Coordinates of C-alpha atoms in Angstrom, one line a residue:
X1 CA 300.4 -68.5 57.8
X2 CA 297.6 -70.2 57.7
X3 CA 296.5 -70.1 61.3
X4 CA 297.1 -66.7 61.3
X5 CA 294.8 -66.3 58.7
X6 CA 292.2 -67.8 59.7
X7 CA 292.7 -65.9 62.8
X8 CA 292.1 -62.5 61.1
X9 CA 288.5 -64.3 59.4
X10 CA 287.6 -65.3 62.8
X11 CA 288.0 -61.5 64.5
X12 CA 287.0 -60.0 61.2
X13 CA 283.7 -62.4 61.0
X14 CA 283.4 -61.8 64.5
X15 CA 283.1 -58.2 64.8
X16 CA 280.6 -58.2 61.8
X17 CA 278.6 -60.8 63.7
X18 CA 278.7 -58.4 66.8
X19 CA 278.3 -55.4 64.6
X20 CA 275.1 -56.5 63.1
X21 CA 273.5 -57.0 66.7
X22 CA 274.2 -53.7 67.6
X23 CA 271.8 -51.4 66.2
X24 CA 272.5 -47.9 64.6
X25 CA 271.9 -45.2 67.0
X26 CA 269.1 -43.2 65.2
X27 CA 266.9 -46.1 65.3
X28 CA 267.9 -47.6 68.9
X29 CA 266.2 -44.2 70.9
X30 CA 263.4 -44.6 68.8
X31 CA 262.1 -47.8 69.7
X32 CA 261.2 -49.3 73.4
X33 CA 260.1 -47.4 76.4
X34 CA 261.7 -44.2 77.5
X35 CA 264.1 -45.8 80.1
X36 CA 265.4 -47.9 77.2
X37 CA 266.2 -45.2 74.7
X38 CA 267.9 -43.1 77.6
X39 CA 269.9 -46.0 78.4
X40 CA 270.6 -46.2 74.7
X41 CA 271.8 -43.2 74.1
X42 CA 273.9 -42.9 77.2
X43 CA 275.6 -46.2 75.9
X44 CA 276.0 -44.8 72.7
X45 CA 277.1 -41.7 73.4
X46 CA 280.9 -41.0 73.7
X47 CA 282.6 -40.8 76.9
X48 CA 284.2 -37.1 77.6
X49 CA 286.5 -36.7 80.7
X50 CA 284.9 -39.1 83.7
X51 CA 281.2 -38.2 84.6
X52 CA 280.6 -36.5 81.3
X53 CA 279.1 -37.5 77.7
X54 CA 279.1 -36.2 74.4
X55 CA 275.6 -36.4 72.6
X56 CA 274.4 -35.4 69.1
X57 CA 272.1 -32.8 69.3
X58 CA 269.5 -35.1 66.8
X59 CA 269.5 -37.7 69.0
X60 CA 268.4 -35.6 72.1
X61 CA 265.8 -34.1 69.9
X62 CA 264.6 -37.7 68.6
X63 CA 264.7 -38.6 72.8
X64 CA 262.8 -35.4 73.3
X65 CA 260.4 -35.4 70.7
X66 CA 259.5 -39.0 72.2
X67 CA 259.3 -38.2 75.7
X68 CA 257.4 -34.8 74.3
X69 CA 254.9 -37.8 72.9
X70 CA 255.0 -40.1 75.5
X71 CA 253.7 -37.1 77.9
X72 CA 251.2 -35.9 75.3
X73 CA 249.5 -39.5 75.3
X74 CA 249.9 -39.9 78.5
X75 CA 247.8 -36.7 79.5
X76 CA 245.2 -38.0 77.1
X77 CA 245.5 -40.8 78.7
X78 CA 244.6 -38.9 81.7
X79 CA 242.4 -36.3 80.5
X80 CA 240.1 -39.5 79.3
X81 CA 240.4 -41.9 82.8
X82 CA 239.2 -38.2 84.5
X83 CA 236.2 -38.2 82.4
X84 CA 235.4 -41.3 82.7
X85 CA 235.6 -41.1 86.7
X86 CA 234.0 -38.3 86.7
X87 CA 231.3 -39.6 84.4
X88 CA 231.0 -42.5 86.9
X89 CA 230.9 -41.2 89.4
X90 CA 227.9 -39.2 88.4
X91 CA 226.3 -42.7 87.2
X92 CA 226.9 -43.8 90.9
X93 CA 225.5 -41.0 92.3
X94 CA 222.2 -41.3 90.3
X95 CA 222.1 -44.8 90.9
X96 CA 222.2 -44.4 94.8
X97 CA 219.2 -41.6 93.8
X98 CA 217.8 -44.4 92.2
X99 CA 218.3 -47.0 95.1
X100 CA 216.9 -45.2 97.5
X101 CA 214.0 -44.2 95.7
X102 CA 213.7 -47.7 95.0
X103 CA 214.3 -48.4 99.0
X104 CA 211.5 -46.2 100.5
X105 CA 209.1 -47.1 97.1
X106 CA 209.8 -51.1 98.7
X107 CA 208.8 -49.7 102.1
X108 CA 205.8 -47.8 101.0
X109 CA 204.8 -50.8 99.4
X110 CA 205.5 -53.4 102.3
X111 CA 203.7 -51.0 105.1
X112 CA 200.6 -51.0 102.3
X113 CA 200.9 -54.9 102.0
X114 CA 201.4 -55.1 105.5
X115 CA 198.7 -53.1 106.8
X116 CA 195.1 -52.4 106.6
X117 CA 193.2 -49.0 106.4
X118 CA 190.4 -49.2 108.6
X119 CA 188.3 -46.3 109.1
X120 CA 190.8 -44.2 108.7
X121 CA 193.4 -46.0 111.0
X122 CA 196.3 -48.6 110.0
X123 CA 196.4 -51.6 111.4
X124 CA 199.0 -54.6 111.0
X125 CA 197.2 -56.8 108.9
X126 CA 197.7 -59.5 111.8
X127 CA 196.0 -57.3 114.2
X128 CA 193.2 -55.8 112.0
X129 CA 192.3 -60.2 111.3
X130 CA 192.1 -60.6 114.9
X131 CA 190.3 -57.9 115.5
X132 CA 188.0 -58.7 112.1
X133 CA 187.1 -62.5 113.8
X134 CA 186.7 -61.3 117.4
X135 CA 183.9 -58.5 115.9
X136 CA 182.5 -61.6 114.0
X137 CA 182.5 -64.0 117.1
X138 CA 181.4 -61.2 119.1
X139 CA 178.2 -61.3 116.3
X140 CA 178.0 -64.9 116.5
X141 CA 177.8 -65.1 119.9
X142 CA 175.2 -62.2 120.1
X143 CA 173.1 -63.7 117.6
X144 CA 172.9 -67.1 119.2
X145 CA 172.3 -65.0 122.2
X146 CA 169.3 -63.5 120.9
X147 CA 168.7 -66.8 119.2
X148 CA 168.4 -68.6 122.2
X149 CA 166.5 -65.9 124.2
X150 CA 163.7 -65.7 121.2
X151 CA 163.0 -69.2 121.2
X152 CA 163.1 -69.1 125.3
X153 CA 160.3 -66.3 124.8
X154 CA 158.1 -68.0 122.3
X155 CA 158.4 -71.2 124.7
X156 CA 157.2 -68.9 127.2
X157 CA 154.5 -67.4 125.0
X158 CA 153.3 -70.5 124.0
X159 CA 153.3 -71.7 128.3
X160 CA 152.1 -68.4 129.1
X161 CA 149.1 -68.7 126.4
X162 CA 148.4 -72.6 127.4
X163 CA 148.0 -70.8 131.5
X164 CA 146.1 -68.1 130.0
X165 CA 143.3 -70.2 128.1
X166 CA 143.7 -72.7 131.1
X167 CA 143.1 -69.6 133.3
X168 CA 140.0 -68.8 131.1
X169 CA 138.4 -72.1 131.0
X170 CA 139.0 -72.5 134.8
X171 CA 137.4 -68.7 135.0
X172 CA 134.5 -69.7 132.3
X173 CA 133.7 -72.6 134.7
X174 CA 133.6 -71.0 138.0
X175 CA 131.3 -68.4 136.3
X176 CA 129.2 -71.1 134.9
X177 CA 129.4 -72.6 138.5
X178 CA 129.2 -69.2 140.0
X179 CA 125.9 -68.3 137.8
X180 CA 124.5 -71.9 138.2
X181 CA 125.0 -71.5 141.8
X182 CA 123.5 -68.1 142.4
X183 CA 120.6 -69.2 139.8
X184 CA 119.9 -71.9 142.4
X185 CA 120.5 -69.8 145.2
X186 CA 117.7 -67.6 143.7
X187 CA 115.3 -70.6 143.2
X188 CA 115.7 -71.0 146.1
X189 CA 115.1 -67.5 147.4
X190 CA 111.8 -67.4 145.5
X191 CA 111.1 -70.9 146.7
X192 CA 111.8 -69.5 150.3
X193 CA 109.7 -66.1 150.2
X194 CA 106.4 -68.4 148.1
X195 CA 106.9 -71.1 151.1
X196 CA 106.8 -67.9 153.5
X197 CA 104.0 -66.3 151.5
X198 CA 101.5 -69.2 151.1

């Protein structure tokens, strides 16, 4: 008698135990995700001849009333990531405005940086350097030119001067000669025509 009493307070105990763990329908399909509550309430549910199931008509209005939510949030849900795309992708588009603004500002600003405005024409600023020192050896050499050719010229001058007053002097002396000469000459004419004369 015994053992079969404590066989009754093991089933009894038992089916308590695994009583307990199995929640009351009601508040099963109202917790966990959707595919957890349908399978909840199609275990819960009672069986009716083979592919058929009996179900209280609260709980499919608790399981619809959830999926009713669930759907609700869930276009919120969507309604919000939409404008937020949409929202970004007008921030994109203004910042590839923005880029290539930027981009042709940075080119504008390395052809300036790179190039040179001379009269009116651009120039690379390595071409416009070359051609700045060639016009200034150019100079260089044209001023040494002229340079050179002045001081040849007042070397000249100064030879051509020394050969002039040589010239003169030579010239002053032969007409001193040339006076002193015909002076005698005409001595001696007068001496001739007094001899012839007397």
């Amino acid at each position: 008698m015994l053992k079969k009493l404590l066989f009754f307070a093991f089933i009894v105990s038992t089916t308590t135990l695994f009583g307990q763990n199995k929640r009351m329908l009601p508040y099963a399909i109202q917790e966990g995700t959707l595919n957890e509550q349908f399978s909840n309430l199609s275990n819960m549910s009672k069986s009716q001849a083979g592919d058929f199931k009996l179900i209280r008509r609260t709980n499919l209005e608790i399981v619809r009333k959830n999926v009713l939510d669930s759907i609700s949030r869930y276009q919120k849900e969507i309604a919000t990531l939409k404008a937020n795309s949409s929202s970004s992708t007008g921030t994109i588009s203004s910042l590839r405005d923005s880029v290539t603004t930027l981009d042709a500002a940075l080119q504008a600003e390395q052809h300036k940086t790179n190039s040179i405005s001379f009269l009116g024409i651009d120039f690379a600023k390595g071409s416009y350097h070359t051609m700045v020192w060639s016009i200034i050896i150019v100079f260089v050499l044209a001023f040494l030119i002229t340079l050179a050719s002045f001081r040849k010229a007042k070397v000249d001058t100064n030879e051509h001067k020394k050969t002039s007053e040589q010239l003169q002097d030579e010239l002053q002396t032969l007409r001193k000669k040339s006076l002193e000469k015909e002076q005698q000459l005409k001595r001696q004419l007068l001496d001739e025509q007094m001899k012839r004369n007397s």
